[in-house]
Amino acid sequence: MKNFSKSDYLKSEYNKINNLFLSGKFDIVIEKSKKLIKKNPTQIPFYNFLALSYREKGEMFLAEKILQNALKISPNNQSVLINLGSTYRVLIEFDKSEKFLKKALSINPNNINAIVNYANLKRDTNNYDESIQLYEKAYKMNNKISAIIYNLARAYQTIGKFNLSQNYLEILLKEDQNNAQAHKMLSTIKNYKKNDQHQEHMISILE
């Protein structure tokens, strides 16, 4: 059997934990991440997994503490800065959120995760024009991410630009015909005519 290098081992463990995280098995992720951090205290990805798993369980302040510890190890790590920024946004500490997200963007202005999280912050602080500019930038970088398209539609609806909102919802529904949130939002802004295809599709989903 071929011996794994430490790098190969850590990569393998990362992939395993990532799959567990995506499957929602947060308690197992926490257990494994703690063990890996103890053996490899400078491996930042496992701090992120640990913090985000605690965040998913509602333990926001513990997530914050873990991320702050990671930041001491790697002060310019973008994933940590972004995760701290999004955590402070959820905690409604908007000034701190902006501080960390702006730092992440100063390191790489084209980091799509930083852009989207900063857009989320601007949305939550009712700065819709700025949030739309950021979502639009992210959309140009990757026009296949459903969350970006949905947030653009929601932001345009909020400021009363219903045609633009409808356009993005229809783009989203081409990719995901059964997206209930998109159907619900579209039904609030669309003027239905007789034999309207969207209305008929909505009725078929309900049936």
PDB file of C-alpha atoms in Angstrom:
ATOM      1  CA  MET A   1       0.000   0.000   0.000  1.00  0.00           C
ATOM      2  CA  LYS A   2       1.347   3.403  -0.995  1.00  0.00           C
ATOM      3  CA  ASN A   3       2.309   5.656   1.919  1.00  0.00           C
ATOM      4  CA  PHE A   4       0.537   9.018   2.051  1.00  0.00           C
ATOM      5  CA  SER A   5       2.585  12.163   2.541  1.00  0.00           C
ATOM      6  CA  LYS A   6       1.320  14.571   5.191  1.00  0.00           C
ATOM      7  CA  SER A   7       0.014  16.826   2.439  1.00  0.00           C
ATOM      8  CA  ASP A   8      -1.908  13.940   0.841  1.00  0.00           C
ATOM      9  CA  TYR A   9      -3.283  12.934   4.233  1.00  0.00           C
ATOM     10  CA  LEU A  10      -4.529  16.443   5.021  1.00  0.00           C
ATOM     11  CA  LYS A  11      -6.066  16.771   1.565  1.00  0.00           C
ATOM     12  CA  SER A  12      -7.870  13.453   2.040  1.00  0.00           C
ATOM     13  CA  GLU A  13      -9.148  14.512   5.470  1.00  0.00           C
ATOM     14  CA  TYR A  14     -10.258  17.854   4.058  1.00  0.00           C
ATOM     15  CA  ASN A  15     -12.322  16.120   1.379  1.00  0.00           C
ATOM     16  CA  LYS A  16     -13.902  13.756   3.905  1.00  0.00           C
ATOM     17  CA  ILE A  17     -14.830  16.582   6.272  1.00  0.00           C
ATOM     18  CA  ASN A  18     -16.113  18.728   3.423  1.00  0.00           C
ATOM     19  CA  ASN A  19     -18.470  15.916   2.361  1.00  0.00           C
ATOM     20  CA  LEU A  20     -19.649  15.497   5.948  1.00  0.00           C
ATOM     21  CA  PHE A  21     -20.241  19.242   6.240  1.00  0.00           C
ATOM     22  CA  LEU A  22     -22.227  19.345   3.009  1.00  0.00           C
ATOM     23  CA  SER A  23     -24.281  16.411   4.298  1.00  0.00           C
ATOM     24  CA  GLY A  24     -25.162  18.373   7.439  1.00  0.00           C
ATOM     25  CA  LYS A  25     -23.299  16.031   9.809  1.00  0.00           C
ATOM     26  CA  PHE A  26     -22.009  18.907  11.906  1.00  0.00           C
ATOM     27  CA  ASP A  27     -21.333  16.989  15.118  1.00  0.00           C
ATOM     28  CA  ILE A  28     -19.002  14.611  13.282  1.00  0.00           C
ATOM     29  CA  VAL A  29     -17.310  17.546  11.538  1.00  0.00           C
ATOM     30  CA  ILE A  30     -16.737  19.204  14.918  1.00  0.00           C
ATOM     31  CA  GLU A  31     -15.233  16.040  16.396  1.00  0.00           C
ATOM     32  CA  LYS A  32     -12.915  15.394  13.444  1.00  0.00           C
ATOM     33  CA  SER A  33     -11.893  19.044  13.044  1.00  0.00           C
ATOM     34  CA  LYS A  34     -10.922  19.330  16.700  1.00  0.00           C
ATOM     35  CA  LYS A  35      -8.671  16.266  16.410  1.00  0.00           C
ATOM     36  CA  LEU A  36      -7.020  17.543  13.245  1.00  0.00           C
ATOM     37  CA  ILE A  37      -6.452  21.021  14.704  1.00  0.00           C
ATOM     38  CA  LYS A  38      -4.834  19.486  17.779  1.00  0.00           C
ATOM     39  CA  LYS A  39      -2.380  17.593  15.569  1.00  0.00           C
ATOM     40  CA  ASN A  40      -2.042  20.338  12.921  1.00  0.00           C
ATOM     41  CA  PRO A  41      -2.646  23.685  14.670  1.00  0.00           C
ATOM     42  CA  THR A  42      -1.753  25.823  11.637  1.00  0.00           C
ATOM     43  CA  GLN A  43      -4.180  24.182   9.193  1.00  0.00           C
ATOM     44  CA  ILE A  44      -6.767  26.943   8.717  1.00  0.00           C
ATOM     45  CA  PRO A  45      -9.371  24.980   6.697  1.00  0.00           C
ATOM     46  CA  PHE A  46     -10.210  22.877   9.740  1.00  0.00           C
ATOM     47  CA  TYR A  47     -10.794  26.000  11.851  1.00  0.00           C
ATOM     48  CA  ASN A  48     -13.272  27.104   9.198  1.00  0.00           C
ATOM     49  CA  PHE A  49     -15.070  23.758   9.254  1.00  0.00           C
ATOM     50  CA  LEU A  50     -15.188  23.820  13.047  1.00  0.00           C
ATOM     51  CA  ALA A  51     -16.477  27.392  13.247  1.00  0.00           C
ATOM     52  CA  LEU A  52     -19.066  26.984  10.494  1.00  0.00           C
ATOM     53  CA  SER A  53     -20.360  23.762  12.038  1.00  0.00           C
ATOM     54  CA  TYR A  54     -20.863  25.508  15.374  1.00  0.00           C
ATOM     55  CA  ARG A  55     -22.528  28.358  13.496  1.00  0.00           C
ATOM     56  CA  GLU A  56     -24.937  25.921  11.859  1.00  0.00           C
ATOM     57  CA  LYS A  57     -25.805  24.662  15.341  1.00  0.00           C
ATOM     58  CA  GLY A  58     -26.558  28.224  16.460  1.00  0.00           C
ATOM     59  CA  GLU A  59     -23.415  28.670  18.583  1.00  0.00           C
ATOM     60  CA  MET A  60     -22.445  31.960  16.985  1.00  0.00           C
ATOM     61  CA  PHE A  61     -20.135  33.302  19.691  1.00  0.00           C
ATOM     62  CA  LEU A  62     -18.138  30.075  19.789  1.00  0.00           C
ATOM     63  CA  ALA A  63     -17.811  30.261  15.996  1.00  0.00           C
ATOM     64  CA  GLU A  64     -16.575  33.844  16.332  1.00  0.00           C
ATOM     65  CA  LYS A  65     -13.949  32.807  18.914  1.00  0.00           C
ATOM     66  CA  ILE A  66     -12.635  29.988  16.708  1.00  0.00           C
ATOM     67  CA  LEU A  67     -12.355  32.262  13.692  1.00  0.00           C
ATOM     68  CA  GLN A  68     -10.576  34.953  15.712  1.00  0.00           C
ATOM     69  CA  ASN A  69      -8.056  32.315  16.833  1.00  0.00           C
ATOM     70  CA  ALA A  70      -7.559  31.290  13.202  1.00  0.00           C
ATOM     71  CA  LEU A  71      -7.008  34.926  12.257  1.00  0.00           C
ATOM     72  CA  LYS A  72      -4.161  35.178  14.785  1.00  0.00           C
ATOM     73  CA  ILE A  73      -2.459  32.319  12.942  1.00  0.00           C
ATOM     74  CA  SER A  74      -3.142  33.679   9.455  1.00  0.00           C
ATOM     75  CA  PRO A  75      -4.143  37.381   9.565  1.00  0.00           C
ATOM     76  CA  ASN A  76      -4.733  37.695   5.812  1.00  0.00           C
ATOM     77  CA  ASN A  77      -6.543  34.426   5.208  1.00  0.00           C
ATOM     78  CA  GLN A  78      -9.486  35.360   3.018  1.00  0.00           C
ATOM     79  CA  SER A  79     -11.751  32.472   3.992  1.00  0.00           C
ATOM     80  CA  VAL A  80     -11.391  33.371   7.680  1.00  0.00           C
ATOM     81  CA  LEU A  81     -12.004  37.064   6.995  1.00  0.00           C
ATOM     82  CA  ILE A  82     -15.111  36.257   4.952  1.00  0.00           C
ATOM     83  CA  ASN A  83     -16.456  33.827   7.548  1.00  0.00           C
ATOM     84  CA  LEU A  84     -15.882  36.380  10.302  1.00  0.00           C
ATOM     85  CA  GLY A  85     -17.623  39.028   8.231  1.00  0.00           C
ATOM     86  CA  SER A  86     -20.651  36.829   7.601  1.00  0.00           C
ATOM     87  CA  THR A  87     -20.757  35.747  11.251  1.00  0.00           C
ATOM     88  CA  TYR A  88     -20.800  39.351  12.476  1.00  0.00           C
ATOM     89  CA  ARG A  89     -23.536  40.126   9.937  1.00  0.00           C
ATOM     90  CA  VAL A  90     -25.726  37.415  11.462  1.00  0.00           C
ATOM     91  CA  LEU A  91     -24.889  38.781  14.921  1.00  0.00           C
ATOM     92  CA  ILE A  92     -26.048  42.214  13.653  1.00  0.00           C
ATOM     93  CA  GLU A  93     -22.615  43.690  14.335  1.00  0.00           C
ATOM     94  CA  PHE A  94     -22.537  45.406  10.970  1.00  0.00           C
ATOM     95  CA  ASP A  95     -19.471  47.610  11.524  1.00  0.00           C
ATOM     96  CA  LYS A  96     -17.337  44.586  12.388  1.00  0.00           C
ATOM     97  CA  SER A  97     -18.809  42.670   9.466  1.00  0.00           C
ATOM     98  CA  GLU A  98     -17.875  45.443   7.056  1.00  0.00           C
ATOM     99  CA  LYS A  99     -14.355  45.707   8.497  1.00  0.00           C
ATOM    100  CA  PHE A 100     -13.528  42.063   7.786  1.00  0.00           C
ATOM    101  CA  LEU A 101     -15.288  41.851   4.429  1.00  0.00           C
ATOM    102  CA  LYS A 102     -13.563  45.016   3.187  1.00  0.00           C
ATOM    103  CA  LYS A 103     -10.221  43.590   4.278  1.00  0.00           C
ATOM    104  CA  ALA A 104     -10.933  40.385   2.341  1.00  0.00           C
ATOM    105  CA  LEU A 105     -11.807  42.439  -0.736  1.00  0.00           C
ATOM    106  CA  SER A 106      -8.684  44.578  -0.351  1.00  0.00           C
ATOM    107  CA  ILE A 107      -6.636  41.390  -0.687  1.00  0.00           C
ATOM    108  CA  ASN A 108      -8.585  40.157  -3.708  1.00  0.00           C
ATOM    109  CA  PRO A 109     -11.319  42.420  -5.134  1.00  0.00           C
ATOM    110  CA  ASN A 110     -12.527  39.562  -7.357  1.00  0.00           C
ATOM    111  CA  ASN A 111     -13.160  36.993  -4.658  1.00  0.00           C
ATOM    112  CA  ILE A 112     -16.765  36.093  -5.459  1.00  0.00           C
ATOM    113  CA  ASN A 113     -17.508  34.831  -1.939  1.00  0.00           C
ATOM    114  CA  ALA A 114     -16.350  38.122  -0.448  1.00  0.00           C
ATOM    115  CA  ILE A 115     -18.368  40.094  -3.011  1.00  0.00           C
ATOM    116  CA  VAL A 116     -21.568  38.131  -2.308  1.00  0.00           C
ATOM    117  CA  ASN A 117     -21.155  38.381   1.458  1.00  0.00           C
ATOM    118  CA  TYR A 118     -20.544  42.124   1.197  1.00  0.00           C
ATOM    119  CA  ALA A 119     -23.667  42.381  -0.974  1.00  0.00           C
ATOM    120  CA  ASN A 120     -25.600  40.509   1.723  1.00  0.00           C
ATOM    121  CA  LEU A 121     -24.370  43.007   4.298  1.00  0.00           C
ATOM    122  CA  LYS A 122     -25.410  45.980   2.157  1.00  0.00           C
ATOM    123  CA  ARG A 123     -28.829  44.353   1.661  1.00  0.00           C
ATOM    124  CA  ASP A 124     -29.278  43.801   5.396  1.00  0.00           C
ATOM    125  CA  THR A 125     -28.392  47.438   6.093  1.00  0.00           C
ATOM    126  CA  ASN A 126     -30.911  48.604   3.451  1.00  0.00           C
ATOM    127  CA  ASN A 127     -28.246  49.869   1.042  1.00  0.00           C
ATOM    128  CA  TYR A 128     -29.991  48.262  -1.901  1.00  0.00           C
ATOM    129  CA  ASP A 129     -28.273  50.174  -4.701  1.00  0.00           C
ATOM    130  CA  GLU A 130     -24.851  49.106  -3.414  1.00  0.00           C
ATOM    131  CA  SER A 131     -26.009  45.549  -2.817  1.00  0.00           C
ATOM    132  CA  ILE A 132     -27.348  45.330  -6.389  1.00  0.00           C
ATOM    133  CA  GLN A 133     -24.042  46.602  -7.823  1.00  0.00           C
ATOM    134  CA  LEU A 134     -22.200  43.892  -5.898  1.00  0.00           C
ATOM    135  CA  TYR A 135     -24.647  41.119  -6.830  1.00  0.00           C
ATOM    136  CA  GLU A 136     -24.436  42.215 -10.475  1.00  0.00           C
ATOM    137  CA  LYS A 137     -20.643  42.037 -10.333  1.00  0.00           C
ATOM    138  CA  ALA A 138     -20.834  38.529  -8.863  1.00  0.00           C
ATOM    139  CA  TYR A 139     -23.413  37.504 -11.473  1.00  0.00           C
ATOM    140  CA  LYS A 140     -21.097  38.598 -14.287  1.00  0.00           C
ATOM    141  CA  MET A 141     -18.374  36.446 -12.754  1.00  0.00           C
ATOM    142  CA  ASN A 142     -20.622  33.390 -12.442  1.00  0.00           C
ATOM    143  CA  ASN A 143     -24.180  33.462 -13.793  1.00  0.00           C
ATOM    144  CA  LYS A 144     -25.042  29.948 -12.617  1.00  0.00           C
ATOM    145  CA  ILE A 145     -25.199  30.513  -8.831  1.00  0.00           C
ATOM    146  CA  SER A 146     -28.869  30.373  -7.837  1.00  0.00           C
ATOM    147  CA  ALA A 147     -28.442  32.376  -4.629  1.00  0.00           C
ATOM    148  CA  ILE A 148     -26.970  35.337  -6.524  1.00  0.00           C
ATOM    149  CA  ILE A 149     -29.800  35.348  -9.070  1.00  0.00           C
ATOM    150  CA  TYR A 150     -32.446  35.055  -6.350  1.00  0.00           C
ATOM    151  CA  ASN A 151     -30.921  37.865  -4.297  1.00  0.00           C
ATOM    152  CA  LEU A 152     -30.784  40.105  -7.366  1.00  0.00           C
ATOM    153  CA  ALA A 153     -34.460  39.430  -8.039  1.00  0.00           C
ATOM    154  CA  ARG A 154     -35.352  40.135  -4.411  1.00  0.00           C
ATOM    155  CA  ALA A 155     -33.337  43.354  -4.314  1.00  0.00           C
ATOM    156  CA  TYR A 156     -34.889  44.672  -7.521  1.00  0.00           C
ATOM    157  CA  GLN A 157     -38.348  43.808  -6.210  1.00  0.00           C
ATOM    158  CA  THR A 158     -37.634  45.698  -2.975  1.00  0.00           C
ATOM    159  CA  ILE A 159     -36.763  48.913  -4.836  1.00  0.00           C
ATOM    160  CA  GLY A 160     -39.764  48.557  -7.151  1.00  0.00           C
ATOM    161  CA  LYS A 161     -37.957  47.508 -10.343  1.00  0.00           C
ATOM    162  CA  PHE A 162     -40.364  44.653 -10.987  1.00  0.00           C
ATOM    163  CA  ASN A 163     -39.437  44.031 -14.621  1.00  0.00           C
ATOM    164  CA  LEU A 164     -35.804  43.426 -13.693  1.00  0.00           C
ATOM    165  CA  SER A 165     -36.877  41.257 -10.772  1.00  0.00           C
ATOM    166  CA  GLN A 166     -39.092  39.217 -13.097  1.00  0.00           C
ATOM    167  CA  ASN A 167     -36.261  38.813 -15.620  1.00  0.00           C
ATOM    168  CA  TYR A 168     -33.942  37.323 -13.015  1.00  0.00           C
ATOM    169  CA  LEU A 169     -36.650  35.060 -11.604  1.00  0.00           C
ATOM    170  CA  GLU A 170     -37.347  33.697 -15.056  1.00  0.00           C
ATOM    171  CA  ILE A 171     -33.622  33.079 -15.571  1.00  0.00           C
ATOM    172  CA  LEU A 172     -33.542  31.208 -12.275  1.00  0.00           C
ATOM    173  CA  LEU A 173     -36.600  29.117 -13.127  1.00  0.00           C
ATOM    174  CA  LYS A 174     -35.060  28.049 -16.431  1.00  0.00           C
ATOM    175  CA  GLU A 175     -32.303  26.404 -14.374  1.00  0.00           C
ATOM    176  CA  ASP A 176     -34.551  25.153 -11.570  1.00  0.00           C
ATOM    177  CA  GLN A 177     -38.187  24.827 -12.589  1.00  0.00           C
ATOM    178  CA  ASN A 178     -39.327  23.708  -9.137  1.00  0.00           C
ATOM    179  CA  ASN A 179     -37.706  26.480  -7.096  1.00  0.00           C
ATOM    180  CA  ALA A 180     -40.601  27.276  -4.760  1.00  0.00           C
ATOM    181  CA  GLN A 181     -39.147  30.579  -3.511  1.00  0.00           C
ATOM    182  CA  ALA A 182     -38.704  31.882  -7.040  1.00  0.00           C
ATOM    183  CA  HIS A 183     -42.234  30.811  -8.033  1.00  0.00           C
ATOM    184  CA  LYS A 184     -43.674  32.479  -4.945  1.00  0.00           C
ATOM    185  CA  MET A 185     -41.862  35.763  -5.599  1.00  0.00           C
ATOM    186  CA  LEU A 186     -42.764  35.742  -9.290  1.00  0.00           C
ATOM    187  CA  SER A 187     -46.430  35.200  -8.443  1.00  0.00           C
ATOM    188  CA  THR A 188     -46.414  38.433  -6.382  1.00  0.00           C
ATOM    189  CA  ILE A 189     -45.190  40.634  -9.228  1.00  0.00           C
ATOM    190  CA  LYS A 190     -46.511  39.066 -12.417  1.00  0.00           C
ATOM    191  CA  ASN A 191     -49.776  40.091 -14.057  1.00  0.00           C
ATOM    192  CA  TYR A 192     -51.301  36.849 -15.224  1.00  0.00           C
ATOM    193  CA  LYS A 193     -53.182  36.496 -18.472  1.00  0.00           C
ATOM    194  CA  LYS A 194     -55.459  33.663 -19.548  1.00  0.00           C
ATOM    195  CA  ASN A 195     -53.588  30.350 -20.008  1.00  0.00           C
ATOM    196  CA  ASP A 196     -50.407  31.810 -18.529  1.00  0.00           C
ATOM    197  CA  GLN A 197     -47.731  29.097 -18.440  1.00  0.00           C
ATOM    198  CA  HIS A 198     -46.267  30.160 -15.096  1.00  0.00           C
ATOM    199  CA  GLN A 199     -49.671  30.211 -13.433  1.00  0.00           C
ATOM    200  CA  GLU A 200     -50.441  26.755 -14.798  1.00  0.00           C
ATOM    201  CA  HIS A 201     -47.078  25.461 -13.573  1.00  0.00           C
ATOM    202  CA  MET A 202     -47.709  26.912 -10.104  1.00  0.00           C
ATOM    203  CA  ILE A 203     -51.098  25.147 -10.005  1.00  0.00           C
ATOM    204  CA  SER A 204     -49.482  21.862 -11.079  1.00  0.00           C
ATOM    205  CA  ILE A 205     -46.926  22.139  -8.235  1.00  0.00           C
ATOM    206  CA  LEU A 206     -49.706  22.727  -5.702  1.00  0.00           C
ATOM    207  CA  GLU A 207     -51.673  19.776  -7.057  1.00  0.00           C
TER     208      GLU A 207
END
